[in-house]
GROMACS .gro file of C-alpha atoms in nm:
model
  341
    1UNK     CA    1  -0.084  -5.263   2.432
    2UNK     CA    2   0.165  -5.519   2.620
    3UNK     CA    3   0.131  -5.496   2.942
    4UNK     CA    4   0.393  -5.377   3.166
    5UNK     CA    5   0.529  -5.567   3.512
    6UNK     CA    6   0.565  -5.447   3.834
    7UNK     CA    7   0.821  -5.547   4.088
    8UNK     CA    8   0.688  -5.377   4.356
    9UNK     CA    9   0.346  -5.513   4.332
   10UNK     CA   10   0.279  -5.904   4.485
   11UNK     CA   11   0.145  -6.113   4.163
   12UNK     CA   12  -0.251  -6.159   4.308
   13UNK     CA   13  -0.243  -5.795   4.317
   14UNK     CA   14  -0.123  -5.712   4.001
   15UNK     CA   15  -0.395  -5.995   3.869
   16UNK     CA   16  -0.671  -5.797   4.023
   17UNK     CA   17  -0.519  -5.493   3.889
   18UNK     CA   18  -0.569  -5.658   3.534
   19UNK     CA   19  -0.849  -5.811   3.578
   20UNK     CA   20  -1.050  -5.435   3.737
   21UNK     CA   21  -0.902  -5.253   3.388
   22UNK     CA   22  -1.242  -5.292   3.291
   23UNK     CA   23  -1.307  -4.960   3.527
   24UNK     CA   24  -1.094  -4.743   3.396
   25UNK     CA   25  -1.272  -4.773   3.048
   26UNK     CA   26  -1.561  -4.737   3.139
   27UNK     CA   27  -1.467  -4.391   3.341
   28UNK     CA   28  -1.340  -4.253   3.006
   29UNK     CA   29  -1.588  -4.390   2.837
   30UNK     CA   30  -1.813  -4.202   3.009
   31UNK     CA   31  -1.655  -3.871   3.013
   32UNK     CA   32  -1.590  -3.949   2.584
   33UNK     CA   33  -1.984  -3.979   2.581
   34UNK     CA   34  -2.118  -3.698   2.781
   35UNK     CA   35  -1.822  -3.492   2.548
   36UNK     CA   36  -1.691  -3.355   2.922
   37UNK     CA   37  -1.405  -3.300   2.752
   38UNK     CA   38  -1.524  -3.012   2.500
   39UNK     CA   39  -1.758  -2.875   2.810
   40UNK     CA   40  -1.381  -2.774   2.930
   41UNK     CA   41  -1.226  -2.626   2.681
   42UNK     CA   42  -1.253  -2.252   2.736
   43UNK     CA   43  -1.149  -2.318   3.077
   44UNK     CA   44  -1.242  -2.486   3.448
   45UNK     CA   45  -1.585  -2.570   3.545
   46UNK     CA   46  -1.680  -2.743   3.838
   47UNK     CA   47  -1.953  -2.995   3.814
   48UNK     CA   48  -2.187  -2.758   3.971
   49UNK     CA   49  -2.168  -2.498   3.671
   50UNK     CA   50  -2.164  -2.841   3.409
   51UNK     CA   51  -2.449  -3.059   3.543
   52UNK     CA   52  -2.751  -2.874   3.394
   53UNK     CA   53  -2.570  -2.834   3.027
   54UNK     CA   54  -2.507  -3.158   3.052
   55UNK     CA   55  -2.773  -3.302   3.205
   56UNK     CA   56  -2.617  -3.439   3.470
   57UNK     CA   57  -2.624  -3.532   3.865
   58UNK     CA   58  -2.363  -3.305   3.974
   59UNK     CA   59  -2.217  -3.495   4.313
   60UNK     CA   60  -2.145  -3.792   4.025
   61UNK     CA   61  -2.001  -3.562   3.770
   62UNK     CA   62  -1.809  -3.403   4.029
   63UNK     CA   63  -1.703  -3.835   4.182
   64UNK     CA   64  -1.602  -3.870   3.758
   65UNK     CA   65  -1.432  -3.556   3.763
   66UNK     CA   66  -1.193  -3.635   4.048
   67UNK     CA   67  -1.174  -3.949   3.935
   68UNK     CA   68  -1.027  -3.852   3.582
   69UNK     CA   69  -0.819  -3.626   3.770
   70UNK     CA   70  -0.695  -3.944   3.990
   71UNK     CA   71  -0.574  -4.088   3.612
   72UNK     CA   72  -0.429  -3.762   3.506
   73UNK     CA   73  -0.700  -3.628   3.192
   74UNK     CA   74  -0.859  -3.354   3.405
   75UNK     CA   75  -0.655  -3.160   3.705
   76UNK     CA   76  -0.847  -2.995   4.023
   77UNK     CA   77  -0.781  -2.645   4.078
   78UNK     CA   78  -0.965  -2.424   4.390
   79UNK     CA   79  -1.335  -2.447   4.417
   80UNK     CA   80  -1.379  -2.772   4.282
   81UNK     CA   81  -1.316  -2.669   3.914
   82UNK     CA   82  -1.189  -2.896   3.723
   83UNK     CA   83  -0.961  -2.845   3.380
   84UNK     CA   84  -0.803  -3.010   3.140
   85UNK     CA   85  -0.416  -3.130   3.108
   86UNK     CA   86  -0.274  -3.207   2.784
   87UNK     CA   87  -0.414  -3.579   2.762
   88UNK     CA   88  -0.779  -3.458   2.829
   89UNK     CA   89  -0.710  -3.238   2.562
   90UNK     CA   90  -0.687  -3.510   2.315
   91UNK     CA   91  -1.003  -3.587   2.442
   92UNK     CA   92  -1.223  -3.318   2.236
   93UNK     CA   93  -1.429  -3.398   2.009
   94UNK     CA   94  -1.208  -3.336   1.661
   95UNK     CA   95  -0.877  -3.316   1.825
   96UNK     CA   96  -0.640  -3.565   1.611
   97UNK     CA   97  -0.592  -3.926   1.680
   98UNK     CA   98  -0.959  -3.941   1.689
   99UNK     CA   99  -0.895  -4.079   2.047
  100UNK     CA  100  -1.302  -3.972   2.157
  101UNK     CA  101  -1.467  -4.160   1.839
  102UNK     CA  102  -1.236  -4.427   1.929
  103UNK     CA  103  -1.331  -4.455   2.306
  104UNK     CA  104  -1.698  -4.399   2.200
  105UNK     CA  105  -1.717  -4.706   1.966
  106UNK     CA  106  -1.489  -4.930   2.184
  107UNK     CA  107  -1.651  -4.885   2.533
  108UNK     CA  108  -1.997  -4.860   2.295
  109UNK     CA  109  -2.281  -5.093   2.441
  110UNK     CA  110  -2.208  -5.284   2.096
  111UNK     CA  111  -1.886  -5.373   2.156
  112UNK     CA  112  -1.872  -5.479   2.461
  113UNK     CA  113  -2.167  -5.775   2.389
  114UNK     CA  114  -1.957  -5.875   2.196
  115UNK     CA  115  -1.657  -5.944   2.459
  116UNK     CA  116  -1.880  -6.037   2.750
  117UNK     CA  117  -1.872  -6.384   2.550
  118UNK     CA  118  -1.539  -6.393   2.525
  119UNK     CA  119  -1.478  -6.770   2.659
  120UNK     CA  120  -1.737  -6.847   2.437
  121UNK     CA  121  -1.464  -6.716   2.167
  122UNK     CA  122  -1.180  -6.875   2.309
  123UNK     CA  123  -1.357  -7.210   2.328
  124UNK     CA  124  -1.481  -7.198   1.994
  125UNK     CA  125  -1.236  -6.957   1.810
  126UNK     CA  126  -1.606  -6.782   1.662
  127UNK     CA  127  -1.620  -6.403   1.690
  128UNK     CA  128  -1.830  -6.290   2.058
  129UNK     CA  129  -1.957  -6.004   1.906
  130UNK     CA  130  -2.128  -6.271   1.594
  131UNK     CA  131  -2.270  -6.459   1.896
  132UNK     CA  132  -2.445  -6.150   2.073
  133UNK     CA  133  -2.537  -5.921   1.751
  134UNK     CA  134  -2.671  -6.204   1.545
  135UNK     CA  135  -2.463  -6.117   1.195
  136UNK     CA  136  -2.057  -5.985   1.120
  137UNK     CA  137  -1.893  -5.747   1.272
  138UNK     CA  138  -1.944  -5.534   0.940
  139UNK     CA  139  -2.280  -5.638   0.815
  140UNK     CA  140  -2.325  -5.466   1.201
  141UNK     CA  141  -2.171  -5.102   1.027
  142UNK     CA  142  -2.335  -5.211   0.696
  143UNK     CA  143  -2.709  -5.145   0.922
  144UNK     CA  144  -2.573  -4.912   1.154
  145UNK     CA  145  -2.433  -4.597   0.974
  146UNK     CA  146  -2.301  -4.384   1.289
  147UNK     CA  147  -2.108  -4.686   1.414
  148UNK     CA  148  -1.974  -4.753   1.102
  149UNK     CA  149  -1.840  -4.343   1.100
  150UNK     CA  150  -1.704  -4.401   1.448
  151UNK     CA  151  -1.551  -4.719   1.345
  152UNK     CA  152  -1.380  -4.523   1.101
  153UNK     CA  153  -1.244  -4.256   1.295
  154UNK     CA  154  -1.108  -4.507   1.554
  155UNK     CA  155  -0.910  -4.653   1.243
  156UNK     CA  156  -0.785  -4.314   1.167
  157UNK     CA  157  -0.653  -4.243   1.487
  158UNK     CA  158  -0.602  -4.586   1.582
  159UNK     CA  159  -0.313  -4.638   1.276
  160UNK     CA  160  -0.250  -4.221   1.296
  161UNK     CA  161   0.130  -4.325   1.247
  162UNK     CA  162   0.112  -4.626   1.077
  163UNK     CA  163   0.077  -4.446   0.664
  164UNK     CA  164   0.365  -4.149   0.677
  165UNK     CA  165   0.536  -4.458   0.837
  166UNK     CA  166   0.485  -4.729   0.533
  167UNK     CA  167   0.513  -4.420   0.244
  168UNK     CA  168   0.845  -4.369   0.408
  169UNK     CA  169   0.925  -4.756   0.419
  170UNK     CA  170   0.845  -4.811   0.108
  171UNK     CA  171   0.909  -4.714  -0.288
  172UNK     CA  172   0.604  -4.631  -0.420
  173UNK     CA  173   0.778  -4.419  -0.702
  174UNK     CA  174   0.814  -4.721  -0.921
  175UNK     CA  175   0.413  -4.752  -0.961
  176UNK     CA  176   0.174  -4.564  -1.184
  177UNK     CA  177  -0.171  -4.727  -1.022
  178UNK     CA  178  -0.206  -4.776  -0.694
  179UNK     CA  179  -0.512  -4.948  -0.519
  180UNK     CA  180  -0.584  -4.969  -0.203
  181UNK     CA  181  -0.882  -5.314  -0.141
  182UNK     CA  182  -1.043  -5.181   0.114
  183UNK     CA  183  -0.929  -4.851   0.201
  184UNK     CA  184  -1.273  -4.685   0.394
  185UNK     CA  185  -1.114  -4.340   0.397
  186UNK     CA  186  -0.852  -4.352   0.205
  187UNK     CA  187  -0.612  -4.243   0.466
  188UNK     CA  188  -0.332  -4.456   0.357
  189UNK     CA  189  -0.400  -4.416   0.052
  190UNK     CA  190  -0.332  -4.004   0.107
  191UNK     CA  191  -0.042  -4.061   0.275
  192UNK     CA  192   0.075  -4.278  -0.029
  193UNK     CA  193   0.007  -4.057  -0.257
  194UNK     CA  194   0.110  -3.722  -0.048
  195UNK     CA  195   0.481  -3.922   0.007
  196UNK     CA  196   0.519  -3.967  -0.395
  197UNK     CA  197   0.431  -3.779  -0.697
  198UNK     CA  198   0.390  -4.008  -0.960
  199UNK     CA  199   0.104  -4.259  -0.858
  200UNK     CA  200  -0.241  -4.239  -0.922
  201UNK     CA  201  -0.506  -4.441  -0.643
  202UNK     CA  202  -0.819  -4.623  -0.666
  203UNK     CA  203  -0.997  -4.642  -0.362
  204UNK     CA  204  -1.196  -4.964  -0.323
  205UNK     CA  205  -1.465  -5.068  -0.039
  206UNK     CA  206  -1.798  -5.042   0.038
  207UNK     CA  207  -2.047  -4.767  -0.072
  208UNK     CA  208  -2.145  -4.755   0.279
  209UNK     CA  209  -1.753  -4.735   0.401
  210UNK     CA  210  -1.648  -4.477   0.089
  211UNK     CA  211  -1.923  -4.234   0.241
  212UNK     CA  212  -1.628  -3.971   0.441
  213UNK     CA  213  -1.371  -4.068   0.166
  214UNK     CA  214  -1.385  -3.710  -0.028
  215UNK     CA  215  -1.417  -3.493   0.255
  216UNK     CA  216  -1.086  -3.640   0.348
  217UNK     CA  217  -0.950  -3.698   0.042
  218UNK     CA  218  -0.995  -3.360  -0.032
  219UNK     CA  219  -0.836  -3.203   0.254
  220UNK     CA  220  -0.481  -3.463   0.193
  221UNK     CA  221  -0.433  -3.248  -0.113
  222UNK     CA  222  -0.492  -3.563  -0.323
  223UNK     CA  223  -0.884  -3.608  -0.480
  224UNK     CA  224  -0.792  -3.498  -0.817
  225UNK     CA  225  -0.581  -3.834  -0.813
  226UNK     CA  226  -0.815  -4.074  -0.649
  227UNK     CA  227  -1.128  -4.289  -0.821
  228UNK     CA  228  -1.340  -4.423  -0.586
  229UNK     CA  229  -1.468  -4.744  -0.640
  230UNK     CA  230  -1.766  -4.893  -0.483
  231UNK     CA  231  -1.760  -5.326  -0.434
  232UNK     CA  232  -1.719  -5.612  -0.252
  233UNK     CA  233  -1.388  -5.737  -0.209
  234UNK     CA  234  -1.549  -6.062  -0.136
  235UNK     CA  235  -1.738  -6.081  -0.519
  236UNK     CA  236  -1.436  -5.926  -0.732
  237UNK     CA  237  -1.157  -5.642  -0.690
  238UNK     CA  238  -1.116  -5.322  -0.996
  239UNK     CA  239  -0.850  -5.445  -1.223
  240UNK     CA  240  -0.541  -5.177  -1.389
  241UNK     CA  241  -0.281  -5.146  -1.112
  242UNK     CA  242   0.095  -5.189  -1.051
  243UNK     CA  243   0.006  -5.229  -0.691
  244UNK     CA  244  -0.242  -5.358  -0.460
  245UNK     CA  245  -0.239  -5.285  -0.077
  246UNK     CA  246  -0.491  -5.450   0.174
  247UNK     CA  247  -0.424  -5.220   0.488
  248UNK     CA  248  -0.500  -5.403   0.790
  249UNK     CA  249  -0.744  -5.663   0.566
  250UNK     CA  250  -0.668  -5.981   0.582
  251UNK     CA  251  -0.630  -5.957   0.995
  252UNK     CA  252  -1.023  -5.868   1.014
  253UNK     CA  253  -1.111  -6.270   0.881
  254UNK     CA  254  -1.097  -6.599   0.898
  255UNK     CA  255  -0.878  -6.838   0.655
  256UNK     CA  256  -1.156  -6.916   0.430
  257UNK     CA  257  -1.256  -6.508   0.418
  258UNK     CA  258  -0.853  -6.434   0.353
  259UNK     CA  259  -0.852  -6.712   0.009
  260UNK     CA  260  -1.151  -6.508  -0.140
  261UNK     CA  261  -0.986  -6.171  -0.055
  262UNK     CA  262  -0.685  -6.267  -0.206
  263UNK     CA  263  -0.768  -6.480  -0.481
  264UNK     CA  264  -1.030  -6.209  -0.616
  265UNK     CA  265  -0.721  -6.004  -0.564
  266UNK     CA  266  -0.525  -6.246  -0.763
  267UNK     CA  267  -0.717  -6.244  -1.061
  268UNK     CA  268  -0.702  -5.909  -1.078
  269UNK     CA  269  -0.367  -5.910  -1.067
  270UNK     CA  270  -0.073  -5.907  -1.377
  271UNK     CA  271   0.264  -6.089  -1.312
  272UNK     CA  272   0.435  -5.788  -1.269
  273UNK     CA  273   0.229  -5.624  -1.021
  274UNK     CA  274   0.300  -5.646  -0.615
  275UNK     CA  275   0.058  -5.690  -0.361
  276UNK     CA  276   0.161  -5.575   0.026
  277UNK     CA  277  -0.013  -5.658   0.308
  278UNK     CA  278   0.019  -5.391   0.538
  279UNK     CA  279  -0.068  -5.579   0.908
  280UNK     CA  280   0.145  -5.604   1.241
  281UNK     CA  281   0.337  -5.924   1.167
  282UNK     CA  282   0.397  -6.055   1.518
  283UNK     CA  283   0.731  -6.141   1.679
  284UNK     CA  284   0.836  -6.458   1.779
  285UNK     CA  285   0.874  -6.559   2.177
  286UNK     CA  286   0.761  -6.333   2.474
  287UNK     CA  287   0.925  -5.998   2.237
  288UNK     CA  288   0.651  -5.771   2.355
  289UNK     CA  289   0.449  -5.616   2.034
  290UNK     CA  290   0.105  -5.400   2.013
  291UNK     CA  291  -0.081  -5.680   1.778
  292UNK     CA  292  -0.044  -5.928   2.079
  293UNK     CA  293  -0.312  -5.741   2.239
  294UNK     CA  294  -0.506  -5.647   1.912
  295UNK     CA  295  -0.515  -6.066   1.845
  296UNK     CA  296  -0.829  -6.054   2.130
  297UNK     CA  297  -1.015  -5.800   1.922
  298UNK     CA  298  -0.947  -5.971   1.645
  299UNK     CA  299  -1.074  -6.297   1.765
  300UNK     CA  300  -1.370  -6.138   1.961
  301UNK     CA  301  -1.532  -5.901   1.732
  302UNK     CA  302  -1.436  -6.008   1.399
  303UNK     CA  303  -1.256  -6.345   1.377
  304UNK     CA  304  -0.987  -6.280   1.225
  305UNK     CA  305  -0.592  -6.233   1.411
  306UNK     CA  306  -0.287  -6.161   1.377
  307UNK     CA  307  -0.025  -6.342   1.226
  308UNK     CA  308   0.380  -6.416   1.250
  309UNK     CA  309   0.601  -6.354   0.881
  310UNK     CA  310   0.620  -6.804   0.873
  311UNK     CA  311   0.186  -6.786   0.894
  312UNK     CA  312   0.148  -6.471   0.632
  313UNK     CA  313   0.424  -6.733   0.389
  314UNK     CA  314   0.187  -6.970   0.487
  315UNK     CA  315  -0.147  -6.802   0.410
  316UNK     CA  316  -0.033  -6.624   0.081
  317UNK     CA  317   0.110  -6.977   0.000
  318UNK     CA  318  -0.261  -7.136  -0.058
  319UNK     CA  319  -0.386  -6.820  -0.172
  320UNK     CA  320  -0.096  -6.832  -0.486
  321UNK     CA  321   0.175  -6.603  -0.406
  322UNK     CA  322   0.483  -6.620  -0.283
  323UNK     CA  323   0.619  -6.339  -0.020
  324UNK     CA  324   0.894  -6.174  -0.086
  325UNK     CA  325   1.039  -5.950   0.236
  326UNK     CA  326   0.896  -5.795   0.444
  327UNK     CA  327   0.934  -5.418   0.539
  328UNK     CA  328   0.969  -5.285   0.858
  329UNK     CA  329   0.817  -4.951   0.935
  330UNK     CA  330   0.833  -4.682   1.186
  331UNK     CA  331   0.525  -4.784   1.272
  332UNK     CA  332   0.404  -5.092   1.486
  333UNK     CA  333   0.302  -5.230   1.138
  334UNK     CA  334   0.509  -5.443   0.845
  335UNK     CA  335   0.466  -5.418   0.482
  336UNK     CA  336   0.426  -5.799   0.373
  337UNK     CA  337   0.519  -5.774  -0.029
  338UNK     CA  338   0.396  -6.063  -0.225
  339UNK     CA  339   0.350  -6.144  -0.616
  340UNK     CA  340   0.175  -6.419  -0.798
  341UNK     CA  341   0.382  -6.721  -0.752
   0.00000   0.00000   0.00000
């Protein structure tokens, strides 16, 4: 997200507020981790009424709730009882957008340990997460299935507006078979197939990642049009498609790894295929864009990066593709279309 500037604050105060933004993040994390919104789902309650069931210290819980009211997540009623606001409702388990999962994953000790090494990342260009944990981000998820599920839910929540926007912005009806490479639970593929009746889909990702895909595809009503294949896009990619979607995949990796992935996709493609990268293509200059903040997360967590159109063109050329156009959508993401050169 872009940081808004205020003309009413002296520069030093504005900088101090930016530097202390972590306090807000930690307060919201505490509320999410404790399941506070779920506890208030049936109506206003005081900290004293909640403390025993939440295994919390009542005076400290009250202070948390008062702070959350200051942030607009709760509102204080009579007798020190607090209720959920519209913003607070979004923090409930299962609420649309998966905010609770996103906040818990982003604020978890494992994620924060990566950010503890942000200076290291800037000095070396290497992921702070890997320095902290001794393994890559995705290897870590492979060894921690609960975190992997939270991450998948977070991706669905963060990019909740994108699938429908992508499906509406591009004519997928010209394809018979679409392969979603690294498609996780199939949220993007489901949106495309729901919007376009003709294509069938293949969902391709690592075995532990596609575990939750059948449930999502069934809920979206497209399970009968999707085949799930487990594999590793660093080794190979299924053949037989007219289009290959890589949604927020290329931004996860460094250039050499991107070239390996794109090389495997190129080997699987026939000359008439289309490669479609769904990414936040960065605008030039000072133009605000959420991808410019996300770029730092990619550096610290995974060693990847967001790119401009020119940078995508250069990367695709190295991989044996030709960038044909960039299709904007009504979301922050764009569709980078390419063909085999």
